[in-house]
Amino acid sequence: MTETFGPEYVRPVQKDCPRCVCCTAALCDRGRSSVRQCSGLTPEEHRHTVDGCPCSAESTRNTAAWRIAQVRATRLARELPLTDDVEALLRAMAAGAVVDDPAGLFPQLKVRGLGRLVHGRPAITPLGHTYLAARDEKRTFTGALVVDVDMTARTARVEVPAWRVGETVTVLLDQVLSDTGFPPDLVAGRWFEVEANVDVATADRLVLTYFRAGVSAAAAAVDTDPEPTTGADADAGPGGGL
């Protein structure tokens, strides 16, 4: 007697991503919201196919990887800046100079994502510009309101009145949780103190670091630290992991 177990199950074919040639649409949707990017969400045997996917890359604005890269470059500039000679090389590239590297300093920029080779010559990356901005711009502590959180995307919308009243910027929810130690269900609707470059013109340029509790709504629009904070004094909160 032949037994039948019904029709053979075939997994539905997933739609290709319309923005890249390497991933499915579902993978890129998840990759954009993960610091692991598409490659980190893919089984190892297929990882080479999606490695470097632009939909989730740190070089693509508003991906999770891009957001965390902005924070890391900013904290690098504030807490552990480059040596003078390496930073001078980075500034020369930022000025558009064709630079040589007889001292072999460029690998220190490349490993941090601040520089790359273009046609065999050292060149600055967008992250390198973020680093230099964090070195040069004024950053002050000010109040910030977490308006709401998106648990699926792992993001939070934050209003910084000292930058722009009524407008929000998006940050990684895990950054807020790591800095403050708060659980995610107690973050929305709460005021925090953050360090921010409030003089920038656009939301993409606004980088928030060092979330910490203790700011009242009344004091939210007042800078509590008029001088930029650097070095060991900068990280007053528990969030040293980002």
XYZ file of C-alpha atoms in Angstrom:
242
model
C 0.000 0.000 0.000
C 1.298 3.440 -0.904
C 0.836 6.092 1.726
C 0.407 9.715 0.764
C 1.215 12.596 3.023
C -0.349 15.345 0.996
C 1.279 17.684 -1.513
C 4.975 18.371 -1.110
C 5.578 21.693 0.610
C 7.604 24.180 -1.389
C 8.684 27.390 0.319
C 7.287 30.430 -1.501
C 9.842 32.375 -3.497
C 10.602 35.678 -1.804
C 10.561 38.911 -3.771
C 13.883 40.363 -4.839
C 14.843 43.690 -3.313
C 14.177 46.476 -5.847
C 17.160 48.476 -4.554
C 19.967 45.918 -4.836
C 20.914 42.798 -6.794
C 21.997 40.621 -3.874
C 19.125 40.284 -1.408
C 15.443 39.645 -1.019
C 13.182 42.522 -0.072
C 12.480 40.930 3.308
C 16.186 40.584 4.124
C 16.919 44.214 3.275
C 13.957 45.385 5.354
C 15.485 43.613 8.350
C 19.056 44.564 7.447
C 18.301 48.287 7.397
C 17.114 48.032 11.014
C 20.033 45.948 12.280
C 23.606 46.956 13.057
C 24.506 43.451 11.827
C 23.419 44.506 8.313
C 22.155 42.015 5.734
C 25.308 39.897 5.910
C 24.954 39.398 9.653
C 21.405 38.120 9.217
C 22.359 35.582 6.534
C 23.560 31.984 7.061
C 27.325 31.706 6.713
C 27.222 29.612 3.554
C 25.352 32.400 1.714
C 26.935 35.407 3.422
C 29.371 36.177 0.605
C 26.417 36.809 -1.719
C 25.004 39.663 0.360
C 28.209 41.008 1.896
C 28.399 44.755 1.308
C 24.711 45.152 0.468
C 24.133 48.912 0.066
C 20.636 48.725 1.560
C 22.015 48.114 5.049
C 25.556 49.516 4.784
C 26.978 52.038 7.242
C 27.670 54.307 4.264
C 23.915 54.496 3.494
C 22.114 57.225 5.411
C 19.531 56.241 8.013
C 20.384 52.560 8.230
C 21.044 51.162 11.701
C 24.673 50.612 10.740
C 24.958 54.251 9.599
C 23.445 55.532 12.844
C 25.791 53.544 15.062
C 28.772 54.511 12.904
C 27.972 58.212 13.447
C 27.916 57.668 17.201
C 31.129 55.654 17.201
C 33.027 58.184 15.093
C 31.816 61.004 17.324
C 32.780 59.197 20.506
C 36.148 58.324 19.014
C 36.767 62.009 18.350
C 35.714 62.963 21.880
C 37.221 60.133 23.916
C 40.172 58.717 22.003
C 41.180 61.097 19.209
C 43.768 60.290 16.602
C 47.348 61.343 17.119
C 48.246 64.736 15.651
C 50.068 63.328 12.631
C 47.274 60.921 11.715
C 44.631 63.618 12.122
C 46.720 65.971 9.979
C 46.662 63.368 7.209
C 42.877 63.091 7.523
C 42.471 66.865 7.373
C 44.634 67.059 4.262
C 42.386 64.526 2.553
C 39.305 66.458 3.707
C 40.740 69.575 2.070
C 41.015 67.701 -1.221
C 44.780 67.451 -1.272
C 46.463 64.592 -3.109
C 48.407 63.066 -0.241
C 51.267 60.646 0.080
C 51.817 58.532 3.156
C 55.558 58.000 3.603
C 55.114 57.366 7.336
C 52.558 54.595 6.772
C 49.809 56.303 8.775
C 46.880 55.681 6.441
C 46.077 52.138 7.733
C 45.085 53.735 11.057
C 42.391 55.676 9.213
C 41.295 52.785 7.045
C 40.795 50.381 9.949
C 38.521 52.920 11.651
C 36.504 53.519 8.487
C 37.705 57.111 8.244
C 39.688 56.622 5.049
C 39.724 54.420 1.958
C 41.725 53.983 -1.201
C 40.287 55.572 -4.335
C 42.200 54.717 -7.504
C 45.040 53.643 -5.257
C 45.249 56.982 -3.417
C 44.223 57.712 0.216
C 40.851 59.466 0.458
C 38.539 60.476 3.279
C 35.204 58.717 3.817
C 31.914 60.316 4.943
C 32.633 58.835 8.365
C 35.951 60.674 8.329
C 34.052 63.923 7.872
C 31.832 62.976 10.833
C 34.957 62.452 12.942
C 36.386 65.863 11.993
C 33.044 67.550 12.651
C 33.000 66.058 16.143
C 36.505 67.424 16.711
C 35.658 70.913 15.489
C 32.001 71.547 16.330
C 30.747 72.726 19.684
C 28.938 69.942 21.556
C 26.915 70.742 24.665
C 24.708 68.870 27.109
C 21.039 69.676 26.682
C 17.596 68.194 27.262
C 16.018 65.655 24.909
C 12.554 64.112 24.941
C 12.034 60.562 23.686
C 8.727 61.061 21.891
C 8.113 57.409 21.058
C 9.854 54.144 20.258
C 9.526 51.586 17.468
C 10.235 48.180 18.934
C 10.251 46.491 15.521
C 12.818 48.853 13.995
C 14.579 49.288 17.370
C 14.564 53.075 17.003
C 13.403 56.056 19.044
C 12.195 59.459 17.874
C 13.798 62.204 19.942
C 13.044 65.909 20.172
C 15.917 68.224 21.100
C 14.409 71.697 21.750
C 17.812 73.384 21.823
C 18.225 72.248 18.212
C 14.681 72.588 16.876
C 11.368 72.661 18.749
C 8.697 70.285 17.459
C 11.011 68.329 15.132
C 12.383 64.893 15.915
C 15.457 62.903 14.986
C 15.751 59.139 14.962
C 18.284 57.297 17.093
C 18.871 53.646 17.849
C 16.753 52.503 20.772
C 19.571 50.285 21.987
C 21.816 53.339 22.257
C 19.361 54.945 24.694
C 18.959 51.727 26.676
C 22.697 51.086 26.839
C 23.494 54.633 27.970
C 20.754 54.889 30.593
C 20.123 51.334 31.767
C 16.377 51.915 31.341
C 14.067 49.146 30.076
C 12.421 49.911 26.724
C 8.931 50.303 28.196
C 10.071 53.234 30.367
C 11.786 55.304 27.693
C 8.947 56.839 25.678
C 7.735 60.172 27.036
C 10.796 60.660 29.254
C 13.284 63.530 29.258
C 16.998 62.800 29.194
C 20.159 64.816 29.006
C 22.303 64.267 25.912
C 25.403 65.719 24.351
C 24.583 67.202 20.951
C 25.940 69.449 18.226
C 22.859 71.677 18.280
C 24.231 74.257 15.836
C 23.950 71.949 12.807
C 21.404 72.701 10.091
C 19.977 69.254 9.314
C 18.795 66.194 11.225
C 21.322 63.987 9.426
C 24.122 66.056 10.963
C 22.730 65.999 14.504
C 24.506 63.298 16.522
C 23.282 62.553 20.053
C 25.570 60.857 22.555
C 25.712 60.126 26.295
C 22.018 59.817 27.116
C 21.527 60.132 30.868
C 18.538 60.551 33.147
C 17.752 63.435 35.436
C 16.610 66.316 33.218
C 13.250 67.959 33.890
C 10.996 69.300 31.173
C 11.471 72.831 32.541
C 15.235 72.619 32.052
C 15.083 70.716 28.770
C 15.825 73.648 26.463
C 18.700 74.980 28.557
C 22.278 73.859 27.947
C 23.591 72.514 31.244
C 27.230 72.396 30.132
C 28.172 75.416 27.997
C 31.662 74.101 27.314
C 32.322 71.064 25.073
C 33.069 67.918 27.033
C 35.984 65.773 26.001
C 38.082 62.856 27.101
C 37.440 60.990 30.325
C 34.878 63.565 31.535
C 32.635 62.977 28.531
C 31.135 59.609 29.416
C 29.201 60.245 32.588
C 26.703 57.481 31.988
C 26.933 53.664 31.932
C 26.680 53.415 28.129
C 30.282 52.841 27.150
C 29.534 49.998 24.792
C 28.360 51.898 21.698
